[in-house]
Amino acid sequence: MTEPNATRADIRREIRKRRLAITPELRAQHSRQAAATIASHQIFKRSRNIAIYLANDGEIDPAPLAAIARRCDKNLFLPVLAPNRANRLDFAPYHPHSLLRANRFGIAEPVVSRSQMISIHTLDLVLTPLVSFDNNGNRLGMGGGFYDRSFAFLHHRRHWQKPRLLGFAFACQQINTLPHQEWDVPLAGIATEQGVALFD
Ligand SMILES: Nc1nc2c(c(=O)[nH]1)N(C=O)[C@@H](CNc1ccc(C(=O)N[C@@H](CCC(=O)O)C(=O)O)cc1)CN2
Ligand SMILES: Nc1ncnc2c1ncn2[C@@H]1O[C@H](COP(=O)(O)OP(=O)(O)OP(=O)(O)O)[C@@H](O)[C@H]1O
């Protein structure tokens, strides 16, 4: 993967190490705590179709939130690497018994036919994985530009933003200032084990 900006690569390496160093016990505790905070927030209560992800590389785990969402009759979706469409994501329904298969990054994804993929515009809320974030809602991901490309249409929307992208991370992944890139897709907010912060 080519990296145009060494600074971003340095931050990525450093923060990935930091989140991988979190113990499994603390990771589980923070993931549960974050789930409880998100579940009590309007942004979750008002959402019916919610995209999550399967935790990888030391990420905070959306599984406890998924369990709550199922009890609340929400519909859950997972990202699937789109075939033939460079570094874009499709979203597929995610049920407890969904058939999953590892993608080229080793992350499991639902095995579904094209017709079962949903339109990205159906989603109300997208729990967005990230490596690092800053006070202004800038996001640094794994470097593939998957979320930036897939949700680029949000740049042209001012009001009635759907879906809302909620960055999901451990509080220790925050840094003061991330270099803003013009293609960075705007986050509605950030959720960590310390709470939910929405940007305006
Ligand atoms: N849990 C999760 N799922 C996700 C993402 C994510 O960040 N987290 N993605 C968010 O976009 C997409 C996948 N993007 C990814 C991009 C790079 C790597 C990764 O591990 N890269 C390796 C190099 C691997 C290789 O080249 O084969 C690395 O950087 O070490 C993983 C996921 C879709 N699904
Ligand atoms: N909307 C877009 N159209 C075309 N190229 C894009 C777009 N968004 C991002 N890119 C390209 O994707 C590459 C990776 O972007 P970036 O480093 O910001 O990814 P990321 O946000 O860290 O990754 P991800 O979203 O997969 O977690 C960059 O080289 C960038 O030029």
mmCIF file of C-alpha atoms and ligand atoms in Angstrom:
data_model
loop_
_atom_site.group_PDB
_atom_site.id
_atom_site.type_symbol
_atom_site.label_atom_id
_atom_site.label_comp_id
_atom_site.label_asym_id
_atom_site.label_seq_id
_atom_site.Cartn_x
_atom_site.Cartn_y
_atom_site.Cartn_z
ATOM 1 C CA MET A 1 0.000 0.000 0.000
ATOM 2 C CA THR A 2 1.615 3.304 -0.969
ATOM 3 C CA GLU A 3 1.626 6.049 1.584
ATOM 4 C CA PRO A 4 1.748 9.594 0.209
ATOM 5 C CA ASN A 5 2.229 11.207 3.599
ATOM 6 C CA ALA A 6 4.902 9.911 5.971
ATOM 7 C CA THR A 7 3.331 11.683 8.943
ATOM 8 C CA ARG A 8 0.093 9.762 8.541
ATOM 9 C CA ALA A 9 2.066 6.525 8.241
ATOM 10 C CA ASP A 10 3.958 7.312 11.449
ATOM 11 C CA ILE A 11 0.779 8.061 13.381
ATOM 12 C CA ARG A 12 -0.839 4.923 11.987
ATOM 13 C CA ARG A 13 2.043 2.727 13.089
ATOM 14 C CA GLU A 14 2.253 4.306 16.539
ATOM 15 C CA ILE A 15 -1.478 4.187 17.364
ATOM 16 C CA ARG A 16 -1.942 0.683 15.955
ATOM 17 C CA LYS A 17 0.760 -0.428 18.392
ATOM 18 C CA ARG A 18 -0.987 1.418 21.188
ATOM 19 C CA ARG A 19 -4.376 -0.217 20.659
ATOM 20 C CA LEU A 20 -2.808 -3.680 20.212
ATOM 21 C CA ALA A 21 -1.145 -3.238 23.626
ATOM 22 C CA ILE A 22 -4.518 -3.007 25.410
ATOM 23 C CA THR A 23 -5.125 -6.229 27.356
ATOM 24 C CA PRO A 24 -8.044 -8.474 26.314
ATOM 25 C CA GLU A 25 -9.725 -7.806 29.686
ATOM 26 C CA LEU A 26 -9.538 -4.037 29.317
ATOM 27 C CA ARG A 27 -10.576 -4.260 25.654
ATOM 28 C CA ALA A 28 -13.685 -6.222 26.644
ATOM 29 C CA GLN A 29 -14.473 -3.829 29.483
ATOM 30 C CA HIS A 30 -14.088 -0.708 27.319
ATOM 31 C CA SER A 31 -16.125 -2.307 24.534
ATOM 32 C CA ARG A 32 -18.996 -3.045 26.951
ATOM 33 C CA GLN A 33 -18.818 0.411 28.474
ATOM 34 C CA ALA A 34 -18.840 2.104 25.073
ATOM 35 C CA ALA A 35 -21.804 -0.060 24.031
ATOM 36 C CA ALA A 36 -23.823 1.036 27.061
ATOM 37 C CA THR A 37 -23.108 4.715 26.361
ATOM 38 C CA ILE A 38 -23.959 4.474 22.679
ATOM 39 C CA ALA A 39 -27.134 2.485 23.342
ATOM 40 C CA SER A 40 -28.478 5.218 25.620
ATOM 41 C CA HIS A 41 -27.768 7.949 23.056
ATOM 42 C CA GLN A 42 -30.318 9.434 20.623
ATOM 43 C CA ILE A 43 -28.068 8.732 17.664
ATOM 44 C CA PHE A 44 -28.520 5.001 18.352
ATOM 45 C CA LYS A 45 -32.129 5.087 19.503
ATOM 46 C CA ARG A 46 -33.199 6.863 16.315
ATOM 47 C CA SER A 47 -31.319 4.443 14.057
ATOM 48 C CA ARG A 48 -32.858 1.281 12.708
ATOM 49 C CA ASN A 49 -30.295 0.128 10.144
ATOM 50 C CA ILE A 50 -26.850 0.050 11.686
ATOM 51 C CA ALA A 51 -23.521 -0.969 10.172
ATOM 52 C CA ILE A 52 -20.921 -2.342 12.549
ATOM 53 C CA TYR A 53 -17.639 -4.169 11.858
ATOM 54 C CA LEU A 54 -15.878 -7.257 13.156
ATOM 55 C CA ALA A 55 -12.995 -6.179 15.388
ATOM 56 C CA ASN A 56 -9.522 -6.668 13.919
ATOM 57 C CA ASP A 57 -6.002 -5.510 14.774
ATOM 58 C CA GLY A 58 -6.815 -4.545 18.376
ATOM 59 C CA GLU A 59 -9.880 -2.443 17.520
ATOM 60 C CA ILE A 60 -12.549 -1.692 20.092
ATOM 61 C CA ASP A 61 -15.165 -4.440 19.686
ATOM 62 C CA PRO A 62 -18.695 -3.581 18.484
ATOM 63 C CA ALA A 63 -19.976 -7.051 19.583
ATOM 64 C CA PRO A 64 -21.540 -5.878 22.888
ATOM 65 C CA LEU A 65 -23.368 -3.112 21.017
ATOM 66 C CA ALA A 66 -24.493 -5.636 18.404
ATOM 67 C CA ALA A 67 -26.034 -7.746 21.171
ATOM 68 C CA ILE A 68 -27.992 -4.751 22.482
ATOM 69 C CA ALA A 69 -29.015 -3.755 18.951
ATOM 70 C CA ARG A 70 -30.448 -7.233 18.298
ATOM 71 C CA ARG A 71 -32.515 -7.071 21.478
ATOM 72 C CA CYS A 72 -33.853 -3.707 20.243
ATOM 73 C CA ASP A 73 -34.803 -5.228 16.861
ATOM 74 C CA LYS A 74 -32.327 -3.124 14.906
ATOM 75 C CA ASN A 75 -31.043 -4.407 11.572
ATOM 76 C CA LEU A 76 -27.287 -4.973 11.508
ATOM 77 C CA PHE A 77 -24.930 -4.852 8.530
ATOM 78 C CA LEU A 78 -21.253 -5.566 7.931
ATOM 79 C CA PRO A 79 -18.854 -4.100 5.364
ATOM 80 C CA VAL A 80 -17.856 -6.324 2.449
ATOM 81 C CA LEU A 81 -14.981 -5.412 0.131
ATOM 82 C CA ALA A 82 -16.678 -4.646 -3.178
ATOM 83 C CA PRO A 83 -15.421 -6.824 -6.023
ATOM 84 C CA ASN A 84 -14.346 -4.857 -9.104
ATOM 85 C CA ARG A 85 -14.772 -1.531 -7.418
ATOM 86 C CA ALA A 86 -11.396 -0.477 -6.112
ATOM 87 C CA ASN A 87 -11.382 0.038 -2.369
ATOM 88 C CA ARG A 88 -15.095 0.486 -1.900
ATOM 89 C CA LEU A 89 -17.391 -1.199 0.562
ATOM 90 C CA ASP A 90 -20.757 -2.863 0.111
ATOM 91 C CA PHE A 91 -22.878 -3.626 3.149
ATOM 92 C CA ALA A 92 -24.518 -6.995 3.781
ATOM 93 C CA PRO A 93 -27.050 -8.057 6.418
ATOM 94 C CA TYR A 94 -25.464 -9.578 9.503
ATOM 95 C CA HIS A 95 -27.398 -12.206 11.471
ATOM 96 C CA PRO A 96 -26.144 -14.432 14.299
ATOM 97 C CA HIS A 97 -25.906 -17.329 11.833
ATOM 98 C CA SER A 98 -24.571 -15.452 8.819
ATOM 99 C CA LEU A 99 -22.084 -17.428 6.759
ATOM 100 C CA LEU A 100 -18.769 -15.582 6.985
ATOM 101 C CA ARG A 101 -15.506 -15.842 5.072
ATOM 102 C CA ALA A 102 -12.192 -14.018 5.548
ATOM 103 C CA ASN A 103 -11.433 -11.276 3.028
ATOM 104 C CA ARG A 104 -7.934 -10.476 1.750
ATOM 105 C CA PHE A 105 -7.101 -8.687 5.010
ATOM 106 C CA GLY A 106 -8.172 -11.709 7.061
ATOM 107 C CA ILE A 107 -11.334 -9.955 8.276
ATOM 108 C CA ALA A 108 -14.464 -12.112 8.160
ATOM 109 C CA GLU A 109 -17.345 -10.851 6.007
ATOM 110 C CA PRO A 110 -20.765 -12.228 5.061
ATOM 111 C CA VAL A 111 -20.941 -14.447 2.001
ATOM 112 C CA VAL A 112 -23.936 -13.076 0.120
ATOM 113 C CA SER A 113 -24.996 -12.555 -3.469
ATOM 114 C CA ARG A 114 -24.968 -9.087 -4.993
ATOM 115 C CA SER A 115 -28.744 -8.848 -4.751
ATOM 116 C CA GLN A 116 -28.610 -9.250 -0.991
ATOM 117 C CA MET A 117 -26.345 -6.220 -0.556
ATOM 118 C CA ILE A 118 -28.246 -3.187 0.599
ATOM 119 C CA SER A 119 -27.992 0.317 -0.775
ATOM 120 C CA ILE A 120 -25.623 2.349 1.356
ATOM 121 C CA HIS A 121 -28.385 4.984 1.601
ATOM 122 C CA THR A 122 -30.507 2.566 3.618
ATOM 123 C CA LEU A 123 -28.089 2.818 6.530
ATOM 124 C CA ASP A 124 -28.934 5.199 9.364
ATOM 125 C CA LEU A 125 -25.775 4.770 11.412
ATOM 126 C CA VAL A 126 -22.320 3.458 10.520
ATOM 127 C CA LEU A 127 -20.013 2.528 13.355
ATOM 128 C CA THR A 128 -16.759 3.459 11.661
ATOM 129 C CA PRO A 129 -13.487 1.757 12.576
ATOM 130 C CA LEU A 130 -10.475 4.010 12.788
ATOM 131 C CA VAL A 131 -6.853 4.073 13.841
ATOM 132 C CA SER A 132 -6.769 7.643 15.130
ATOM 133 C CA PHE A 133 -8.986 10.716 15.456
ATOM 134 C CA ASP A 134 -8.602 14.296 16.625
ATOM 135 C CA ASN A 135 -10.657 17.002 18.367
ATOM 136 C CA ASN A 136 -12.100 18.198 15.064
ATOM 137 C CA GLY A 137 -13.474 14.875 13.952
ATOM 138 C CA ASN A 138 -10.720 14.094 11.488
ATOM 139 C CA ARG A 139 -10.253 10.365 11.039
ATOM 140 C CA LEU A 140 -7.276 8.207 10.130
ATOM 141 C CA GLY A 141 -8.107 4.667 9.051
ATOM 142 C CA MET A 142 -6.063 1.654 8.002
ATOM 143 C CA GLY A 143 -4.997 3.453 4.836
ATOM 144 C CA GLY A 144 -7.154 1.866 2.158
ATOM 145 C CA GLY A 145 -9.537 4.801 1.843
ATOM 146 C CA PHE A 146 -12.486 2.363 2.003
ATOM 147 C CA TYR A 147 -14.789 4.444 4.184
ATOM 148 C CA ASP A 148 -13.691 7.719 2.555
ATOM 149 C CA ARG A 149 -14.520 6.418 -0.913
ATOM 150 C CA SER A 150 -17.722 4.638 0.007
ATOM 151 C CA PHE A 151 -19.222 7.621 1.826
ATOM 152 C CA ALA A 152 -17.744 10.389 -0.341
ATOM 153 C CA PHE A 153 -21.316 11.462 -1.235
ATOM 154 C CA LEU A 154 -21.661 12.822 2.317
ATOM 155 C CA HIS A 155 -19.369 15.699 1.340
ATOM 156 C CA HIS A 156 -22.162 17.159 -0.771
ATOM 157 C CA ARG A 157 -24.800 16.962 1.922
ATOM 158 C CA ARG A 158 -25.250 19.704 4.486
ATOM 159 C CA HIS A 159 -28.465 18.770 6.262
ATOM 160 C CA TRP A 160 -30.291 15.488 6.742
ATOM 161 C CA GLN A 161 -27.087 13.573 6.688
ATOM 162 C CA LYS A 162 -27.729 9.892 6.299
ATOM 163 C CA PRO A 163 -26.065 7.691 7.202
ATOM 164 C CA ARG A 164 -24.332 9.229 10.173
ATOM 165 C CA LEU A 165 -20.780 8.021 10.568
ATOM 166 C CA LEU A 166 -19.890 7.479 14.200
ATOM 167 C CA GLY A 167 -16.174 6.874 14.699
ATOM 168 C CA PHE A 168 -15.600 4.075 17.206
ATOM 169 C CA ALA A 169 -12.321 3.844 19.094
ATOM 170 C CA PHE A 170 -10.570 3.686 22.438
ATOM 171 C CA ALA A 171 -10.035 7.110 24.003
ATOM 172 C CA CYS A 172 -6.252 6.506 23.837
ATOM 173 C CA GLN A 173 -6.434 6.628 20.018
ATOM 174 C CA GLN A 174 -7.107 10.376 20.093
ATOM 175 C CA ILE A 175 -4.333 12.773 19.114
ATOM 176 C CA ASN A 176 -4.348 16.589 19.129
ATOM 177 C CA THR A 177 -4.292 17.309 15.433
ATOM 178 C CA LEU A 178 -4.473 15.011 12.460
ATOM 179 C CA PRO A 179 -3.554 16.494 9.113
ATOM 180 C CA HIS A 180 -6.895 16.995 7.338
ATOM 181 C CA GLN A 181 -7.135 15.497 3.854
ATOM 182 C CA GLU A 182 -9.668 16.847 1.415
ATOM 183 C CA TRP A 183 -11.146 13.373 0.863
ATOM 184 C CA ASP A 184 -11.702 12.681 4.584
ATOM 185 C CA VAL A 185 -15.375 11.947 4.980
ATOM 186 C CA PRO A 186 -17.026 13.949 7.783
ATOM 187 C CA LEU A 187 -17.759 12.052 10.998
ATOM 188 C CA ALA A 188 -20.982 12.895 12.856
ATOM 189 C CA GLY A 189 -19.185 12.088 16.080
ATOM 190 C CA ILE A 190 -16.860 9.833 18.005
ATOM 191 C CA ALA A 191 -17.768 7.160 20.523
ATOM 192 C CA THR A 192 -15.263 5.784 23.017
ATOM 193 C CA GLU A 193 -15.467 4.097 26.416
ATOM 194 C CA GLN A 194 -15.606 7.656 27.802
ATOM 195 C CA GLY A 195 -18.772 8.626 25.968
ATOM 196 C CA VAL A 196 -20.228 9.927 22.720
ATOM 197 C CA ALA A 197 -19.145 13.307 21.350
ATOM 198 C CA LEU A 198 -21.031 14.733 18.376
ATOM 199 C CA PHE A 199 -19.592 17.400 16.071
ATOM 200 C CA ASP A 200 -21.926 20.037 14.627
HETATM 201 N N1 LIG B 1 -12.628 -4.302 11.414
HETATM 202 C C1 LIG B 1 -12.424 -3.587 10.315
HETATM 203 N N2 LIG B 1 -13.028 -3.932 9.178
HETATM 204 C C2 LIG B 1 -12.798 -3.191 8.058
HETATM 205 C C3 LIG B 1 -11.948 -2.073 8.073
HETATM 206 C C4 LIG B 1 -11.321 -1.729 9.300
HETATM 207 O O1 LIG B 1 -10.563 -0.738 9.421
HETATM 208 N N3 LIG B 1 -11.588 -2.514 10.389
HETATM 209 N N4 LIG B 1 -11.743 -1.366 6.917
HETATM 210 C C5 LIG B 1 -11.461 -0.006 6.879
HETATM 211 O O2 LIG B 1 -11.172 0.562 5.887
HETATM 212 C C6 LIG B 1 -11.934 -2.075 5.649
HETATM 213 C C7 LIG B 1 -10.748 -2.962 5.427
HETATM 214 N N5 LIG B 1 -9.549 -2.189 5.383
HETATM 215 C C8 LIG B 1 -8.319 -2.647 5.815
HETATM 216 C C9 LIG B 1 -7.197 -2.066 5.289
HETATM 217 C C10 LIG B 1 -5.941 -2.550 5.635
HETATM 218 C C11 LIG B 1 -5.826 -3.596 6.539
HETATM 219 C C12 LIG B 1 -4.504 -4.162 6.891
HETATM 220 O O3 LIG B 1 -4.382 -4.942 7.802
HETATM 221 N N6 LIG B 1 -3.452 -3.809 6.194
HETATM 222 C C13 LIG B 1 -2.154 -4.393 6.423
HETATM 223 C C14 LIG B 1 -1.545 -4.777 5.108
HETATM 224 C C15 LIG B 1 -2.249 -5.976 4.599
HETATM 225 C C16 LIG B 1 -2.047 -6.229 3.125
HETATM 226 O O4 LIG B 1 -1.501 -5.386 2.405
HETATM 227 O O5 LIG B 1 -2.481 -7.300 2.699
HETATM 228 C C17 LIG B 1 -1.280 -3.485 7.177
HETATM 229 O O6 LIG B 1 -1.439 -2.251 7.027
HETATM 230 O O7 LIG B 1 -0.465 -3.970 7.963
HETATM 231 C C18 LIG B 1 -6.954 -4.133 7.083
HETATM 232 C C19 LIG B 1 -8.201 -3.656 6.731
HETATM 233 C C20 LIG B 1 -13.215 -2.843 5.704
HETATM 234 N N7 LIG B 1 -13.349 -3.617 6.907
HETATM 235 N N1 LIG B 2 -13.219 9.736 -2.354
HETATM 236 C C1 LIG B 2 -12.044 9.285 -2.798
HETATM 237 N N2 LIG B 2 -11.819 9.159 -4.125
HETATM 238 C C2 LIG B 2 -10.646 8.703 -4.568
HETATM 239 N N3 LIG B 2 -9.613 8.368 -3.784
HETATM 240 C C3 LIG B 2 -9.767 8.467 -2.471
HETATM 241 C C4 LIG B 2 -10.993 8.926 -1.908
HETATM 242 N N4 LIG B 2 -10.869 8.901 -0.572
HETATM 243 C C5 LIG B 2 -9.623 8.445 -0.315
HETATM 244 N N5 LIG B 2 -8.948 8.198 -1.444
HETATM 245 C C6 LIG B 2 -7.567 7.676 -1.544
HETATM 246 O O1 LIG B 2 -7.423 6.567 -0.677
HETATM 247 C C7 LIG B 2 -6.115 6.535 -0.118
HETATM 248 C C8 LIG B 2 -6.164 6.212 1.342
HETATM 249 O O2 LIG B 2 -6.791 7.241 2.072
HETATM 250 P P1 LIG B 2 -6.589 7.388 3.632
HETATM 251 O O3 LIG B 2 -5.164 7.225 3.998
HETATM 252 O O4 LIG B 2 -7.285 8.623 4.098
HETATM 253 O O5 LIG B 2 -7.393 6.088 4.126
HETATM 254 P P2 LIG B 2 -8.025 5.781 5.524
HETATM 255 O O6 LIG B 2 -9.126 6.711 5.826
HETATM 256 O O7 LIG B 2 -6.903 5.748 6.488
HETATM 257 O O8 LIG B 2 -8.566 4.295 5.286
HETATM 258 P P3 LIG B 2 -9.987 3.559 5.537
HETATM 259 O O9 LIG B 2 -11.097 4.500 5.194
HETATM 260 O O10 LIG B 2 -9.937 2.403 4.620
HETATM 261 O O11 LIG B 2 -10.015 3.140 6.946
HETATM 262 C C9 LIG B 2 -5.500 7.893 -0.377
HETATM 263 O O12 LIG B 2 -4.394 7.696 -1.219
HETATM 264 C C10 LIG B 2 -6.577 8.694 -1.064
HETATM 265 O O13 LIG B 2 -6.044 9.421 -2.142
#
